[in-house]
Amino acid sequence: MKKTFPIYGMHCKSCEKRISDEISSIEGVSSVDVKLKRQSAAVSYDSNVSDKDIEDAIIKAGYEPKAGKPPLFSRDPKDYLIFFISAIAIGVLTYLFSDLNLNFDNFSGSQNYLISALLMGLAAGFSACMALVGGLVIGISAKYRQQNPDNTRWQNFKPNLFFNLGRIAGFALLGGILGLIGSAFTFKPTLMGSLTITAGVFMLIIGLQLTNILPRLSGWSLPTKLSEKLGIDKSRKQGYSNFGAIILGILSFVLPCGFTQAAQLVAVSSGSFVSGGLIMGIFAIGTTPGLLVVGAAANLASGQKVKTALRVIGVVVISLALINISSGLNLTGVKLPKFDFSNQNTSSNNSINDIDLIFQSPNKQFNKKQISLKQGEKYRIHILPVANGAGCMSTVMLPGLTEDSPRLLKNNQRITFEFEAEEVGEYEFMCAMGIAFDTVIKVEV
């Protein structure tokens, strides 16, 4: 006979396995199908097995054989203690490294692009600018381990390895295409911002699941078909999809990390398939050590330490998710609504006002801290770099006022943004990652 038993207390995939193993150990049970989302177990068994036997097995596994949803908030004080200690530690580390300014002038100015691309990749892999891709890798790696608690460390490391192999191959191929088609390929701020926000939301959900602060959220997962294609939710019989991890690595090409954007712009300017492919491929190789380290973080703990490690990693993923959501909002030009009772009926002026800015060294900022514009007027802002950009701040864009793609800040190469100041508000120059320069543009009536 077959019967479905309600179960209370499940919060992750390892709960499914623990219950399944306990029930399967009963002589006379032919099959067990435990579902986290349904909070139940479908059991097939013969007449020698009683319902009480199965209920006792559920209790022995640490759960209750009754219906009920997980609590909205965790009832385990340790979950909150780990969360707040981790958050404080991350805040302290962020403050200590906030003044770190990685300067890679050679990446923008030297003819030896390959060595510069490798150095740029190494910096991206170990700095704050790897938050988008690194946070995604951490989340997927930790989630994969949580769903496969019996895997060896090598098995848990495989997603990271194949992700990076796909990333290197994909970057080389797509970088070659960039070099081939040149400036025909553009990166719109709104598209980049939307991708960043989407990835940030995905990371936020994974992070919350790992912390177990919201147990009811643990039942959420990607749609089955998408999960199977990405290889992160395969059953034990089907096995893990290396191909899915490779595809995910290739797709990371479109996630707008600021360092990556700078490398892509250099690939665009290279003018050839071979040069563009080499630049992006070597850049991806440079990012590999850092991404392997963060991807392996979920595999360092063993035994009883796994649960604590996953909680800490969850807080890290949440922090990176919030950074990316904030950066994505900056890139899309989203502004909080403001009450403005002034008369905003203005007439457009056909003349164009020219504004000159200098991007200067050593502070890697513009020479003007505030620019005032009049609503309805047309403007051209000319930027003359007298130094190369630094790190992820090697690119500049002006979201909210123009949809121009990011421009590379190269010594003595003038950049021009042309636009009409349509909406009253404050705007900022951004790098491709959504980090603002310190110049504020005010559009007033």
XYZ file of C-alpha atoms in Angstrom:
445
model
C 0.000 0.000 0.000
C 0.992 3.640 -0.413
C 0.253 6.480 1.997
C 1.317 10.091 2.420
C 2.452 11.177 5.893
C 2.546 14.871 6.883
C 5.839 16.032 8.417
C 6.511 19.149 10.466
C 9.949 20.721 10.854
C 11.676 20.245 7.475
C 13.634 23.255 6.209
C 16.188 22.026 3.639
C 17.085 19.217 1.238
C 19.199 17.450 3.833
C 16.028 17.096 5.921
C 14.504 15.160 3.036
C 17.428 12.771 2.955
C 17.544 12.270 6.721
C 13.857 11.333 6.849
C 14.071 9.207 3.712
C 17.003 7.205 5.086
C 15.257 6.604 8.406
C 12.008 5.388 6.842
C 13.842 3.313 4.216
C 15.609 1.410 6.988
C 12.268 -0.170 8.019
C 11.962 -3.706 6.686
C 8.968 -3.889 4.368
C 9.204 -0.325 3.024
C 9.652 -0.448 -0.757
C 9.871 3.263 -1.639
C 10.001 6.677 0.030
C 9.471 10.073 -1.617
C 9.981 12.978 0.800
C 8.990 16.447 -0.469
C 10.239 19.590 1.249
C 7.711 21.838 -0.485
C 4.763 19.647 0.491
C 6.126 18.913 3.974
C 5.225 15.253 3.508
C 6.513 11.768 2.680
C 4.826 9.351 0.259
C 5.660 5.829 1.482
C 4.975 2.464 -0.172
C 5.049 -0.463 2.259
C 3.635 -3.958 2.829
C 1.144 -5.194 5.422
C 3.865 -6.021 7.966
C 4.576 -2.305 8.456
C 2.217 -0.172 10.531
C 1.612 3.553 10.312
C 3.084 3.876 13.791
C 6.358 2.329 12.577
C 6.675 5.046 9.964
C 5.654 7.806 12.379
C 8.229 6.551 14.893
C 10.891 6.701 12.164
C 9.949 10.311 11.428
C 10.255 11.172 15.125
C 13.592 9.333 15.333
C 14.885 11.487 12.462
C 14.076 14.582 14.538
C 10.753 15.667 13.041
C 7.069 15.486 13.908
C 4.534 13.326 11.998
C 1.910 16.032 11.786
C 0.792 18.741 9.410
C 2.009 22.275 9.849
C 3.962 25.008 8.120
C 7.476 25.941 9.238
C 7.506 29.088 11.412
C 7.996 32.378 9.591
C 10.969 33.228 11.818
C 13.478 30.763 13.241
C 12.979 29.722 16.861
C 16.631 28.776 17.305
C 18.579 31.564 19.104
C 21.823 30.265 17.571
C 20.607 31.240 14.093
C 20.267 34.881 15.187
C 23.544 34.849 17.129
C 25.482 33.578 14.100
C 23.687 36.065 11.847
C 24.514 39.148 13.929
C 28.113 38.140 14.710
C 28.739 37.475 11.005
C 27.105 40.764 9.998
C 29.262 42.723 12.472
C 32.430 40.972 11.258
C 31.575 41.728 7.625
C 30.896 45.374 8.503
C 34.264 45.714 10.244
C 36.129 44.104 7.329
C 34.302 46.330 4.844
C 35.321 49.419 6.820
C 38.962 48.311 7.067
C 39.244 47.723 3.321
C 37.037 50.618 2.181
C 40.034 52.785 1.298
C 41.700 50.108 -0.824
C 42.367 51.668 -4.225
C 43.658 49.235 -6.800
C 45.276 51.193 -9.598
C 45.761 49.479 -12.938
C 46.870 52.251 -15.229
C 48.653 49.783 -17.486
C 45.384 48.056 -18.292
C 44.086 51.146 -20.007
C 47.256 52.630 -21.386
C 49.795 49.927 -22.090
C 50.084 48.032 -25.355
C 50.764 44.876 -23.385
C 47.083 44.179 -22.826
C 47.500 40.499 -21.989
C 49.621 40.948 -18.854
C 47.399 43.842 -17.803
C 44.273 41.737 -18.397
C 45.691 38.979 -16.186
C 46.483 41.453 -13.392
C 43.045 43.004 -13.744
C 41.470 39.558 -13.465
C 43.458 38.734 -10.338
C 42.295 41.983 -8.750
C 38.681 41.299 -9.700
C 38.838 37.794 -8.234
C 40.032 38.971 -4.826
C 38.402 42.398 -4.460
C 34.964 43.856 -3.839
C 34.263 43.975 -7.570
C 33.921 40.181 -7.666
C 30.912 40.505 -5.374
C 28.403 39.799 -8.133
C 29.933 36.640 -9.585
C 31.657 35.531 -6.379
C 28.483 35.875 -4.358
C 26.582 33.833 -6.923
C 29.219 31.085 -6.839
C 29.232 31.010 -3.031
C 25.467 30.755 -2.900
C 25.178 27.988 -5.482
C 28.094 26.033 -4.001
C 26.721 26.212 -0.470
C 23.217 25.369 -1.629
C 24.532 22.397 -3.616
C 26.327 21.070 -0.551
C 23.241 21.579 1.581
C 21.211 19.530 -0.887
C 23.869 16.803 -1.112
C 25.145 16.319 2.450
C 26.799 12.944 1.737
C 29.016 14.194 -1.073
C 32.778 14.202 -0.658
C 34.640 17.516 -0.679
C 35.783 16.820 -4.234
C 32.203 16.214 -5.372
C 31.123 19.470 -3.744
C 34.029 21.281 -5.423
C 33.118 20.112 -8.937
C 30.489 22.845 -9.549
C 33.163 25.510 -8.927
C 35.674 23.837 -11.224
C 33.293 23.398 -14.146
C 31.808 26.862 -13.611
C 35.259 28.409 -14.029
C 36.108 26.226 -17.034
C 32.913 27.405 -18.699
C 33.674 30.971 -17.687
C 37.148 30.913 -19.268
C 35.929 29.299 -22.503
C 32.893 31.571 -22.712
C 34.875 34.730 -22.045
C 37.404 33.805 -24.737
C 34.707 33.097 -27.343
C 32.502 36.073 -26.524
C 35.537 38.340 -26.160
C 36.542 37.358 -29.681
C 33.081 38.271 -30.915
C 33.364 41.644 -29.173
C 36.666 42.285 -30.904
C 35.136 41.293 -34.235
C 32.010 43.432 -34.108
C 33.671 46.311 -32.246
C 31.599 49.301 -31.261
C 28.390 47.798 -32.681
C 28.050 46.061 -29.308
C 26.778 48.342 -26.544
C 26.031 47.970 -22.844
C 22.910 49.932 -21.898
C 22.816 51.084 -18.257
C 19.200 49.972 -17.767
C 19.942 46.466 -19.076
C 23.055 46.181 -16.917
C 21.135 47.435 -13.899
C 18.299 44.961 -14.487
C 20.748 42.049 -14.716
C 22.465 43.169 -11.527
C 19.187 43.484 -9.624
C 17.973 40.074 -10.849
C 21.186 38.385 -9.759
C 21.050 40.281 -6.456
C 17.515 39.086 -5.691
C 18.496 35.504 -6.536
C 21.509 35.773 -4.208
C 19.374 37.333 -1.457
C 16.941 34.403 -1.482
C 19.781 31.869 -1.386
C 21.451 33.765 1.461
C 18.268 33.862 3.532
C 17.759 30.145 2.950
C 21.279 29.380 4.158
C 20.905 31.446 7.342
C 17.607 29.693 8.220
C 16.348 32.980 9.692
C 13.165 32.536 7.624
C 12.491 28.760 7.616
C 9.365 29.126 5.492
C 11.507 30.500 2.671
C 13.555 27.293 2.605
C 10.908 25.567 0.498
C 11.472 28.043 -2.344
C 13.556 26.863 -5.266
C 14.046 27.627 -8.935
C 11.498 26.130 -11.350
C 12.251 22.427 -11.830
C 13.151 22.646 -15.531
C 15.518 25.584 -14.983
C 17.117 23.905 -11.975
C 17.733 20.734 -13.971
C 19.304 22.657 -16.853
C 21.620 24.472 -14.433
C 22.404 21.182 -12.711
C 21.785 22.506 -9.197
C 18.695 20.504 -8.297
C 19.259 17.072 -9.792
C 18.141 14.013 -7.943
C 20.784 11.624 -6.675
C 19.921 9.132 -9.405
C 20.333 11.675 -12.187
C 23.576 13.083 -10.788
C 25.073 16.547 -11.074
C 25.176 18.257 -14.467
C 28.687 19.465 -15.288
C 27.263 20.905 -18.503
C 24.850 23.058 -16.494
C 27.709 24.490 -14.430
C 29.659 25.247 -17.621
C 26.679 27.085 -19.127
C 26.290 29.121 -15.945
C 29.968 30.088 -16.181
C 29.503 31.233 -19.773
C 26.443 33.284 -18.808
C 28.472 35.134 -16.156
C 29.917 37.106 -19.080
C 26.802 39.295 -19.094
C 26.857 40.032 -15.355
C 28.157 43.606 -15.181
C 31.096 43.501 -12.783
C 32.992 46.764 -13.208
C 36.340 45.078 -13.864
C 34.698 42.859 -16.476
C 33.164 45.875 -18.195
C 36.565 47.548 -18.419
C 38.063 44.412 -19.964
C 35.146 44.118 -22.400
C 35.654 47.692 -23.569
C 39.327 46.981 -24.237
C 38.290 43.868 -26.183
C 35.859 45.977 -28.228
C 38.630 48.437 -29.075
C 41.053 45.652 -30.078
C 39.407 45.278 -33.480
C 40.054 41.552 -33.998
C 38.611 38.201 -32.948
C 41.967 36.840 -31.761
C 42.918 39.891 -29.688
C 39.475 40.237 -28.136
C 39.382 36.529 -27.301
C 42.835 36.580 -25.715
C 42.060 39.664 -23.630
C 38.825 38.263 -22.196
C 40.096 34.689 -21.880
C 43.194 35.726 -19.927
C 41.095 38.103 -17.823
C 38.833 35.156 -16.905
C 41.894 33.044 -16.043
C 42.997 35.836 -13.714
C 39.658 35.780 -11.889
C 39.780 31.997 -11.412
C 41.924 31.786 -8.219
C 39.668 34.183 -6.327
C 36.449 32.555 -7.524
C 37.763 29.083 -6.687
C 38.621 30.246 -3.178
C 35.191 31.738 -2.486
C 33.457 28.814 -4.173
C 35.330 26.349 -1.979
C 34.436 28.219 1.217
C 31.342 26.090 1.732
C 33.483 22.926 1.606
C 36.009 23.845 4.304
C 33.897 22.780 7.254
C 33.051 19.202 8.131
C 30.811 17.314 10.521
C 28.911 19.492 13.006
C 30.646 22.625 11.693
C 28.793 22.462 8.378
C 25.594 24.018 9.723
C 27.453 26.970 11.252
C 29.561 27.434 8.105
C 26.444 27.561 5.928
C 24.871 30.153 8.232
C 27.965 32.392 8.008
C 28.166 31.981 4.228
C 24.493 32.926 4.043
C 25.221 36.278 5.717
C 28.082 36.896 3.256
C 25.783 36.153 0.310
C 23.094 38.485 1.713
C 25.663 41.294 2.070
C 26.832 40.858 -1.516
C 23.225 40.663 -2.710
C 22.357 44.000 -1.100
C 25.434 45.603 -2.679
C 24.390 44.380 -6.117
C 20.754 45.414 -5.746
C 21.908 48.895 -4.708
C 24.336 49.083 -7.643
C 21.628 47.867 -10.016
C 19.250 50.593 -8.878
C 22.012 53.151 -9.475
C 22.590 51.842 -12.998
C 18.899 51.959 -13.898
C 18.718 55.548 -12.673
C 15.996 54.753 -10.134
C 15.390 57.675 -7.804
C 13.238 57.808 -4.691
C 10.141 59.972 -5.285
C 10.401 63.538 -4.045
C 7.651 66.060 -3.439
C 8.187 69.007 -5.725
C 5.504 71.709 -5.968
C 7.490 73.971 -8.267
C 6.320 74.790 -11.779
C 8.040 72.323 -14.055
C 6.594 73.538 -17.355
C 9.685 74.409 -19.339
C 10.412 74.962 -22.977
C 13.187 73.178 -24.756
C 16.087 75.203 -26.051
C 17.575 74.091 -29.349
C 21.032 75.402 -28.425
C 23.503 72.996 -26.822
C 25.475 73.958 -23.733
C 29.006 72.591 -23.478
C 30.552 71.633 -20.131
C 34.186 70.591 -19.761
C 35.434 68.226 -17.062
C 38.896 66.897 -16.302
C 39.398 63.403 -14.911
C 42.504 63.875 -12.852
C 45.188 62.033 -10.896
C 45.887 60.989 -8.139
C 42.372 60.920 -6.649
C 40.800 59.511 -9.850
C 37.868 61.951 -9.721
C 36.602 64.907 -11.757
C 37.767 68.465 -11.156
C 34.208 69.713 -10.470
C 32.226 68.351 -7.524
C 28.873 69.838 -8.553
C 27.313 70.728 -11.900
C 24.034 72.654 -12.160
C 21.819 72.140 -15.204
C 18.523 73.702 -16.266
C 15.551 71.488 -17.036
C 14.702 71.378 -20.735
C 18.166 72.486 -21.866
C 20.481 70.384 -24.034
C 24.018 69.669 -22.899
C 27.281 68.134 -23.984
C 29.591 67.097 -21.157
C 33.165 66.664 -22.364
C 35.506 64.639 -20.148
C 39.257 64.844 -20.707
C 41.158 62.221 -18.692
C 44.681 63.296 -17.746
C 45.181 59.879 -16.139
C 43.881 56.373 -16.712
C 40.979 55.058 -14.651
C 41.670 52.867 -11.626
C 40.308 49.364 -11.121
C 36.562 49.059 -11.649
C 36.475 52.875 -11.884
C 38.163 52.572 -15.267
C 34.798 53.205 -16.923
C 32.251 56.013 -16.711
C 28.584 56.352 -17.602
C 25.726 58.734 -16.787
C 22.568 56.716 -16.025
C 19.316 58.630 -15.806
C 20.485 61.279 -18.255
C 21.838 59.129 -21.103
C 21.546 55.520 -22.229
C 25.118 55.610 -23.546
C 27.192 52.513 -22.844
C 30.141 52.762 -20.407
C 33.183 54.622 -21.726
C 36.765 53.677 -20.936
C 38.762 56.379 -19.123
C 42.052 56.508 -21.042
C 44.682 59.206 -20.774
C 44.118 62.092 -23.246
C 41.146 60.391 -24.968
C 38.164 62.736 -24.776
C 34.712 61.378 -23.847
C 31.453 63.196 -24.670
C 27.951 62.633 -23.281
C 25.148 64.485 -25.102
C 21.637 64.680 -23.638
C 18.637 66.821 -22.743
C 18.004 67.470 -19.046
C 14.377 66.327 -18.972
C 13.679 65.572 -15.303
C 14.487 67.568 -12.179
C 16.709 65.693 -9.739
C 20.247 64.728 -8.800
C 22.386 62.455 -10.961
C 25.860 60.990 -10.660
C 28.563 59.611 -12.888
C 28.833 55.853 -12.328
C 31.332 53.164 -13.143
C 29.990 50.091 -14.936
C 29.404 48.379 -11.593
C 27.107 51.139 -10.332
C 29.594 52.800 -7.971
C 29.337 56.598 -8.034
C 32.076 59.150 -8.617
C 31.943 62.130 -6.245
C 30.586 64.636 -8.791
C 26.878 65.476 -8.404
C 24.784 66.801 -11.307
C 21.718 68.815 -10.270
C 18.912 69.427 -12.767
C 16.818 72.375 -11.596
C 13.880 74.338 -12.952
